[in-house]
Coordinates of C-alpha atoms in Angstrom, one line a residue:
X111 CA -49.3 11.9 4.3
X112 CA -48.1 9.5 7.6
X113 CA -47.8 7.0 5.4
X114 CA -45.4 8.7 2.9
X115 CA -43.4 10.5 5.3
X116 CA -43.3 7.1 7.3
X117 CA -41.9 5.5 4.0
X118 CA -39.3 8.6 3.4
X119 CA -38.4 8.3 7.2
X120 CA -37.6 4.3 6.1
X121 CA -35.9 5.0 3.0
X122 CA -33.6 7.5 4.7
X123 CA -32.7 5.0 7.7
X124 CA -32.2 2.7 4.9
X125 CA -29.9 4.8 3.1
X126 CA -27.9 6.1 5.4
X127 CA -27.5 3.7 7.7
X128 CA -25.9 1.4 5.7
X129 CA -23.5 0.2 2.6
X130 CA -26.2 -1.2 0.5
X131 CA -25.1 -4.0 -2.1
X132 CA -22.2 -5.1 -0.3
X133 CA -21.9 -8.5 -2.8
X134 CA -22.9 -6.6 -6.0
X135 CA -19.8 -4.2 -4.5
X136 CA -17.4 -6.5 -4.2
X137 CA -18.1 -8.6 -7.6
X138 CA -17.4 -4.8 -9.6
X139 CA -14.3 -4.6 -7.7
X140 CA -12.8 -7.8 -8.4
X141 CA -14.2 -7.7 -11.7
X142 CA -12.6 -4.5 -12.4
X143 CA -9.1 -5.0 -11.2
X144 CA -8.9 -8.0 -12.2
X145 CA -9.5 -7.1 -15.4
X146 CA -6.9 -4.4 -15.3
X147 CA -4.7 -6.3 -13.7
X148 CA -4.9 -8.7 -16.6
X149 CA -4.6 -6.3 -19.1
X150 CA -1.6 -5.0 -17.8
X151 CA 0.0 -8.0 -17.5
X152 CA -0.7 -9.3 -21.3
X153 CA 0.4 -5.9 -22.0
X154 CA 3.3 -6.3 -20.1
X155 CA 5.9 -7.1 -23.1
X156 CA 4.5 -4.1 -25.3
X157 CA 4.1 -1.3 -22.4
X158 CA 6.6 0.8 -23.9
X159 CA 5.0 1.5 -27.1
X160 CA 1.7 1.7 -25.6
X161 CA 2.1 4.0 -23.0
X162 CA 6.0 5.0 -22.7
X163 CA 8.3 6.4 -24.3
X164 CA 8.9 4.3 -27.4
X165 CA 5.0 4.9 -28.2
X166 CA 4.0 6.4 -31.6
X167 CA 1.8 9.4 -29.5
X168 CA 4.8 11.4 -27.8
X169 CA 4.9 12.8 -24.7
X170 CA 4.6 16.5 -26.6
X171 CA 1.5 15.7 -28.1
X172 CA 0.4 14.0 -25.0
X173 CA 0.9 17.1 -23.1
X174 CA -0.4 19.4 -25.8
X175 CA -3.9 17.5 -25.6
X176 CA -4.0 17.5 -21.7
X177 CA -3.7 21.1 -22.2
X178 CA -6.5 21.4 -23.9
X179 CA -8.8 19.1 -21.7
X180 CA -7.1 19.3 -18.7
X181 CA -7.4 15.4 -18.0
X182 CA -5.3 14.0 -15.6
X183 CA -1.8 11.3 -15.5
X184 CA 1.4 11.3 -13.7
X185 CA 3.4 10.0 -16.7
X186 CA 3.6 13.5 -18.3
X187 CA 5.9 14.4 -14.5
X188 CA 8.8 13.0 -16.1
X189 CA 9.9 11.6 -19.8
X190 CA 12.4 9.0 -18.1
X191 CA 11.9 5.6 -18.4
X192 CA 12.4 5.1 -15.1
X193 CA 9.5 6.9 -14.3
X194 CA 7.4 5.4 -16.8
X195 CA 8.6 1.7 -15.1
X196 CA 8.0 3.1 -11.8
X197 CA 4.1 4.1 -12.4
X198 CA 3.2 0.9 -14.2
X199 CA 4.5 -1.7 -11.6
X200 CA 2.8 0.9 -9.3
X201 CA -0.5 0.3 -11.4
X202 CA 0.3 -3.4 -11.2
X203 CA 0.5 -3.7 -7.8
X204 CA -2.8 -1.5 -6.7
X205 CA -4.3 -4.1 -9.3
X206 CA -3.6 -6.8 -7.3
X207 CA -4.1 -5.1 -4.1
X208 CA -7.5 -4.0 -4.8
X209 CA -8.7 -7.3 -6.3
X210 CA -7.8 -9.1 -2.9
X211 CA -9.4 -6.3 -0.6
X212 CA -5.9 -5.2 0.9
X213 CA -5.8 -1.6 2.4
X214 CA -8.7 -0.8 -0.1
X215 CA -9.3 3.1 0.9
X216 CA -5.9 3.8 -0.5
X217 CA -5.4 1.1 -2.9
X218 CA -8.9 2.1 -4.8
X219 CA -6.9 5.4 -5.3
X220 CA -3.6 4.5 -6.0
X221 CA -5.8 2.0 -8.8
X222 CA -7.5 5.1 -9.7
X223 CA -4.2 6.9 -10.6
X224 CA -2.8 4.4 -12.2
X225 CA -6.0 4.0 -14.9
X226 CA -6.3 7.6 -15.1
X227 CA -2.4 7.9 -16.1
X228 CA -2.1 5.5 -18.1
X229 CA -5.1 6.1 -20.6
X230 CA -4.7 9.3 -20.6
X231 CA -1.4 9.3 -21.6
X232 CA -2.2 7.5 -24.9
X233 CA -6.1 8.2 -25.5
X234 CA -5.7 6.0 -28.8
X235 CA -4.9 2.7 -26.9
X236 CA -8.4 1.3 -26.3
X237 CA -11.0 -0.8 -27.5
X238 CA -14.1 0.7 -25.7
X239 CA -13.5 -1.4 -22.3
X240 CA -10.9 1.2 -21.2
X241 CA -13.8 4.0 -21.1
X242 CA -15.7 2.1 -18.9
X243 CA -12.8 1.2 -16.8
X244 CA -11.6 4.7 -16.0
X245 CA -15.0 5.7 -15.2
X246 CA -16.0 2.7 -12.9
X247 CA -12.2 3.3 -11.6
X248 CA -13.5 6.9 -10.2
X249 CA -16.3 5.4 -8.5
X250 CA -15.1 2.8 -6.7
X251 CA -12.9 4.9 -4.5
X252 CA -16.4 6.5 -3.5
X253 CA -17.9 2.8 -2.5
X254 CA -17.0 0.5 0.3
X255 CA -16.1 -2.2 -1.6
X256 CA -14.6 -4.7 0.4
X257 CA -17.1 -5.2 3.2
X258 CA -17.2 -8.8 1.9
X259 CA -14.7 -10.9 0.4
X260 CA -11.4 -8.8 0.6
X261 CA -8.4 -9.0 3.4
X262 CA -10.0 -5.8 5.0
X263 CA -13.0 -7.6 5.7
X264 CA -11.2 -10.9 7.1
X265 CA -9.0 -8.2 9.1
X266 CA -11.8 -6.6 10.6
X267 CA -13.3 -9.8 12.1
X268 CA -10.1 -11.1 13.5
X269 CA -9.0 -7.4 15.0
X270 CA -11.9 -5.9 15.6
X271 CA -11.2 -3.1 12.5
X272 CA -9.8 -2.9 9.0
X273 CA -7.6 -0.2 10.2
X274 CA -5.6 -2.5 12.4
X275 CA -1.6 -2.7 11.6
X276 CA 0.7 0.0 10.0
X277 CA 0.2 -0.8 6.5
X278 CA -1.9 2.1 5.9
X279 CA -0.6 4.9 7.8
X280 CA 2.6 3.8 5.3
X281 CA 0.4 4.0 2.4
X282 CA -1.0 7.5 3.2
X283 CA 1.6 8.5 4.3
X284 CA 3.5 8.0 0.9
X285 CA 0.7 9.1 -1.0
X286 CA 0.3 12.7 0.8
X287 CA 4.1 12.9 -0.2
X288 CA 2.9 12.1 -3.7
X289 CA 0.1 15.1 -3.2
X290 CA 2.3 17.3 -1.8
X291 CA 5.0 17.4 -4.4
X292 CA 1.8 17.4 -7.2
X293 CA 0.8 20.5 -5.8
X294 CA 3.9 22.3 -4.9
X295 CA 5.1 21.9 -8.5
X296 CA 1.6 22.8 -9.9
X297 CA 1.2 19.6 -11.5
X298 CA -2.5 19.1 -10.1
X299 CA -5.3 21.2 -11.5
X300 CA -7.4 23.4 -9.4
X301 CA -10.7 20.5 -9.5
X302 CA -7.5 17.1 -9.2
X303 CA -6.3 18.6 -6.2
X304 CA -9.4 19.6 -4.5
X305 CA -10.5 16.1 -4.5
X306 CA -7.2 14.3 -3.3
X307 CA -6.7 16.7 -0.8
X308 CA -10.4 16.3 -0.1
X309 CA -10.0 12.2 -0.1
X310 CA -6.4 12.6 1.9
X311 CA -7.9 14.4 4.5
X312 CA -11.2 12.3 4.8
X313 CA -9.0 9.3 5.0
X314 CA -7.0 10.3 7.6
X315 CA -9.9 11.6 9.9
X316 CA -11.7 8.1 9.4
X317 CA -8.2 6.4 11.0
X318 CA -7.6 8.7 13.6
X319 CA -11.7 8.1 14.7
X320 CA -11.0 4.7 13.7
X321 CA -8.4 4.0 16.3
X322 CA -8.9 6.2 19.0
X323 CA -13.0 6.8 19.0
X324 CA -14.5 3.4 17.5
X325 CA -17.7 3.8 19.0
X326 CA -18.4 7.6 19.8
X327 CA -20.1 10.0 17.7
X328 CA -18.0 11.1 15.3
X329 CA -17.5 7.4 14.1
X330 CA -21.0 7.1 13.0
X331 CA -21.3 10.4 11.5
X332 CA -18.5 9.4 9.5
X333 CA -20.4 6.2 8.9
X334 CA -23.2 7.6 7.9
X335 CA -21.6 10.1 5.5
X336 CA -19.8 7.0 4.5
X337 CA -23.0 4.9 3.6
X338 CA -24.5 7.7 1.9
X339 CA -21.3 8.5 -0.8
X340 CA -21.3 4.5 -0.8
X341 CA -24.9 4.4 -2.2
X342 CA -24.6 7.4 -4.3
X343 CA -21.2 5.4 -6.2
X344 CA -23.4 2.5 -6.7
X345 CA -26.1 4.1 -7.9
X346 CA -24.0 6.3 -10.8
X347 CA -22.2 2.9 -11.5
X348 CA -26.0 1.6 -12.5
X349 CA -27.1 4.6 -14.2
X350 CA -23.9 4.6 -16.0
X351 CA -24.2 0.9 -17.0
X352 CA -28.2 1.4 -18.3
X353 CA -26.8 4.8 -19.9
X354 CA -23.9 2.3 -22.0
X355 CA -27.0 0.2 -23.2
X356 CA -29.5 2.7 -23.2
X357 CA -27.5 4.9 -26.2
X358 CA -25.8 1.6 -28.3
X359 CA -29.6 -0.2 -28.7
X360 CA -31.2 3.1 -29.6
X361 CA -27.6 3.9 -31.9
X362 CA -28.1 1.0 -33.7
X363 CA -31.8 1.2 -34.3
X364 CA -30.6 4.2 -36.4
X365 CA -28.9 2.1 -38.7
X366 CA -29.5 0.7 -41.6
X367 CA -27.6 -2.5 -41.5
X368 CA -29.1 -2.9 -37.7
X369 CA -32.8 -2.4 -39.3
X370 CA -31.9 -5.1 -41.7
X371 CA -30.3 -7.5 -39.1
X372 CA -26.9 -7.9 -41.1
X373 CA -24.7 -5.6 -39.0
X374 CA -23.2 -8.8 -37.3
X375 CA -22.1 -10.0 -41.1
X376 CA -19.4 -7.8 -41.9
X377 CA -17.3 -7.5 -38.8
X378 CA -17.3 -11.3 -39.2
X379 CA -15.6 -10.9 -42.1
X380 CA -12.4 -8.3 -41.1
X381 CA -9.1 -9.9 -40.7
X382 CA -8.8 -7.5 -36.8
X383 CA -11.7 -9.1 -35.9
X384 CA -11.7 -12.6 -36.5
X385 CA -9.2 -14.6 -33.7
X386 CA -10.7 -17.9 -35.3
X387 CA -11.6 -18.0 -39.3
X388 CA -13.3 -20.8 -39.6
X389 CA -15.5 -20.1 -36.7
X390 CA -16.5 -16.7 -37.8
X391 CA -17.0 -18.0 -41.8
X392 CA -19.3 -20.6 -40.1
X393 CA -21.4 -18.2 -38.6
X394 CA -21.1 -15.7 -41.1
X395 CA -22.9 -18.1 -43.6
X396 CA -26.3 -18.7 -41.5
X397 CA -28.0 -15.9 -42.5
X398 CA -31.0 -16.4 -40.2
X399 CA -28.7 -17.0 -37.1
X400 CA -26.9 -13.5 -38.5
X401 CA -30.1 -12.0 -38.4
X402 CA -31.7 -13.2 -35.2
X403 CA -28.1 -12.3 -33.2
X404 CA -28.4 -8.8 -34.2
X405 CA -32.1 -8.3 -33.7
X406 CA -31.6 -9.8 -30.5
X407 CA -28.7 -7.9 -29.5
X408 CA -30.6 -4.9 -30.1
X409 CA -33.8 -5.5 -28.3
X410 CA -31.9 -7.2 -25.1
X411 CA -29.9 -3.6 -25.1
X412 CA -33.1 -1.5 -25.7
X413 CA -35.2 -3.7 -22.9
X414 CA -32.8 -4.1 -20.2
X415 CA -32.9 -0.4 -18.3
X416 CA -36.8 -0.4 -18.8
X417 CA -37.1 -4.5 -16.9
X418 CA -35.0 -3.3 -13.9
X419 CA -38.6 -3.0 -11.5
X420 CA -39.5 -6.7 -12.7
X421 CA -36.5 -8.9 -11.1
X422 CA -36.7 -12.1 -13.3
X423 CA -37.1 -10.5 -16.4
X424 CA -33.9 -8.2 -15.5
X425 CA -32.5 -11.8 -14.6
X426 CA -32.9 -13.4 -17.7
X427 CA -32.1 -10.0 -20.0
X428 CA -28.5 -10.2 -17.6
X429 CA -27.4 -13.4 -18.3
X430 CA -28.6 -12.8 -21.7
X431 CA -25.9 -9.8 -22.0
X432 CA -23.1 -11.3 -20.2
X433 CA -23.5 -14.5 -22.7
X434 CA -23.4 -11.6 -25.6
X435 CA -20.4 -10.1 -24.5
X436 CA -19.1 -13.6 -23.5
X437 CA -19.4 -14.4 -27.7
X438 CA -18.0 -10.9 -28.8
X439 CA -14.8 -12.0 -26.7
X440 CA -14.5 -15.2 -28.4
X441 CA -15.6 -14.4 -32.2
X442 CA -14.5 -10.6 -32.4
X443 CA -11.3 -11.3 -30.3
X444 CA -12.0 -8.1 -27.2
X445 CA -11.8 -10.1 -24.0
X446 CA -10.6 -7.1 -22.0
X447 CA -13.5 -5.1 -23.5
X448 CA -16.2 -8.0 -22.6
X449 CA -14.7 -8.7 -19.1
X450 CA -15.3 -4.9 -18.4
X451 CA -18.5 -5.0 -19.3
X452 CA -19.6 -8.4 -17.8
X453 CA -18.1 -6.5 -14.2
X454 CA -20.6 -3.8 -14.5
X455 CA -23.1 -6.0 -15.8
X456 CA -22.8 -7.8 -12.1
X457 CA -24.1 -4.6 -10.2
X458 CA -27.3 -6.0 -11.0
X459 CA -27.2 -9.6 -10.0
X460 CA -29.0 -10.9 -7.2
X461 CA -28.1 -10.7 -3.9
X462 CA -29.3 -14.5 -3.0
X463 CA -27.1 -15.7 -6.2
X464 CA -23.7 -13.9 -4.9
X465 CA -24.4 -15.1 -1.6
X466 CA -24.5 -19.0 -2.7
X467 CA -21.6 -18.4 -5.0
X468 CA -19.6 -17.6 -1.6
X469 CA -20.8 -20.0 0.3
X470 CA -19.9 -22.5 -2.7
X471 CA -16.4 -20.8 -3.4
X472 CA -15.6 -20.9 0.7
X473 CA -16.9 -24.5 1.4
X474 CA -14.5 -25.4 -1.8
X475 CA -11.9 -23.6 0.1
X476 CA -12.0 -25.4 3.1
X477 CA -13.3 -28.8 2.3
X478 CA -11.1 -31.4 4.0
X479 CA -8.5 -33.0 1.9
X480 CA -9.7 -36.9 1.2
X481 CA -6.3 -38.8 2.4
X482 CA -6.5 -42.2 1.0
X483 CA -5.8 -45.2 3.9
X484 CA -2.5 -46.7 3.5
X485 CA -3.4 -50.8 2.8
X486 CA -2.8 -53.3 5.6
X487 CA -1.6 -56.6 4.7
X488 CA -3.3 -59.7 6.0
X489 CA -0.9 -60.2 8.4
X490 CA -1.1 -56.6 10.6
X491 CA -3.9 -56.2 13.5
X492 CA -6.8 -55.0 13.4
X493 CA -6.9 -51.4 14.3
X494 CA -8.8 -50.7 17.6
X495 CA -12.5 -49.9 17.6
X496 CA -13.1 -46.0 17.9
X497 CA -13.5 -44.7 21.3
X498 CA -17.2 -43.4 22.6
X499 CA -17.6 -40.1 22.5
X500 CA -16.8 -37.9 25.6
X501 CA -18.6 -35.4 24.8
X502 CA -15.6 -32.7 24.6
X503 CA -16.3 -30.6 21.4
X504 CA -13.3 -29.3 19.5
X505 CA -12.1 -25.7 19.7
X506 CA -14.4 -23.7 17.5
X507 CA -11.6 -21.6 16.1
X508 CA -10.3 -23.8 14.3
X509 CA -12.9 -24.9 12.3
X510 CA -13.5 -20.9 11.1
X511 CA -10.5 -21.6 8.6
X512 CA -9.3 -18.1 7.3
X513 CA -12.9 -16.6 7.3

């Protein structure tokens, strides 16, 4: 019994006394905007008739099905197209904002709204990526997400907080106006408006702590209340992701084609799915190749939530997947669905690998430049010899670069 409660005791401390996965955080929030922020861009020329105006699902029928399920979007405030403009550069920009790290307590939510409003206002518009995007776009504002490689994090260590500067206060500021008017016109439902209110609130006590308490008491309660909704949003984000593989491999065990291993034949063979002919015909006509991709696609999906206790077996079953959804980008033409997948996918890589890949990605960023010696002719002197050293070391700060 002194041993188990001794373990809980740990596992508690552990828990709650800090942001576990900080890395694994931080790759699902780039991954994720960044794959919005992508889509949205390609999407950039057709936005109209997938999510305005001049879209085939009207803002009547829009409105009759939030009705019914009471989902959640701001486009249905207003049928301009000024509005409509006005949300999805707004959608744009929290993109962007959220993939660097800037201000990411209120640009995680201002990214939230602008998923949620989007594909809600056309549910039609998707290829399967978009469900996991709005979920994974919920969670994140629950996460601190940008304790390593964002701007927060490079502001923290050259101010002393992520707080520092009147950006947010501006941000908050705007989006309690935003609140406001959502509630005073009853556009929010009774759950919606419990929870921004909720997250508005929480927000704003963290700053006012933030900048006039940093290290009293109520900070660490609020950073242990943090941790622990931190842990708890990584934690859904991994059920959710063995849950996604969990119900396709036991799906397609079900079916016939699957039990046969030809189910990878015939969407080879459809003119939506097939970005490059000849590649797809070539493929299509191995039959054993055929059959061992769609055995093995179903037993990598079945395996992988029960090999999460034994790490290089979860190792090789992950890059396994991500090479899996890396082909179904490039022969059934759904990169937006396979970059969405290959971010949650990264929940579960290693801590030692991320940490290489940003020790490799920031020495690349601040190697020195190689400047080439101009050529001497025969006739110039010789340059002096170098100078023993003095022993005077240079200024440390500038060799930290940007952090």
């Amino acid at each position: 019994m002194r041993r188990a409660r001794a373990r809980l005791a740990r596992a508690v401390a552990e828990v709650s006394g800090q942001a576990l996965g900080p890395y694994q955080s931080a790759v699902v929030r780039i991954g994720f905007a960044g794959t919005w922020l992508f889509f949205l861009l390609r999407e950039f020329p057709h936005r109209a008739e997938l999510y305005g105006p001049d879209g085939p699902w009207s803002l009547d029928l829009a409105q009759r099905l939030l009705d019914s399920n009471g989902a959640f979007t701001v486009l249905t405030w207003s049928g301009s197209a000024l509005w409509f403009e006005t949300v999805y550069a707004v959608a744009v920009l929290a993109s962007a904002g959220l993939l660097l790290g800037w201000r990411t307590r209120a640009t995680s939510v201002v990214f939230m709204i602008g998923v949620l409003s989007l594909q809600n206002r056309s549910v039609f518009m998707g290829d399967g990526g978009d469900n996991v995007i709005h979920l994974v776009a919920i969670y994140l504002v629950l996460t601190r997400c940008a304790q390593v490689w964002s701007l927060d994090a490079r502001r923290a260590r050259r101010r002393g907080s992520a707080t520092a500067g009147a950006a947010g206060p501006v941000l908050w500021g705007a989006l309690g106006v935003v609140f406001a008017h959502g509630a005073a016109t009853g556009r929010f439902g009774p759950g919606w408006l419990a929870a921004f209110a909720a997250v508005w609130v929480a927000c704003g006590l963290w700053w006012l702590v933030d900048r006039h308490e940093p290290d009293g008491e109520a900070r660490a309660v609020l950073d242990v209340l943090a941790n622990l909704l931190h842990n708890a949003g990584m934690l859904v984000i991994m059920v959710e992701v063995c849950l996604i593989y969990a119900t396709a491999g036991w799906y397609k065990i079900q079916g016939s084609r699957w039990q046969d291993g030809t189910a990878l034949y015939y969407p080879l063979g459809l003119d939506y799915f097939t970005p490059w002919p000849a590649l797809s015909a070539l493929l299509a006509g191995s039959g054993t190749l055929v059959m061992l991709l769609s055995y093995g696609t179903v037993a990598v999906q079945v395996a992988f939530p029960f090999t999460l206790f034994n790490r290089r077996i979860k190792n090789v079953l992950l890059v396994l997947m991500m090479l899996e959804h890396a082909g179904i980008a490039v022969l059934l033409g759904l990169p937006f669905f396979s970059l969405a997948m290959i971010a949650a996918d990264a929940v579960f890589l290693p801590t030692g690998f991320l940490v290489w890949l940003g020790a490799r990605a920031a020495a690349l960023r601040v190697a020195p430049r190689v400047v080439r010696r101009p050529e001497r002719s025969p006739a110039a002197p010789s340059p002096a010899p170098p100078r023993p050293e003095t022993g005077i070391r240079p200024d440390p700060a500038l060799d930290r670069g940007t952090g």
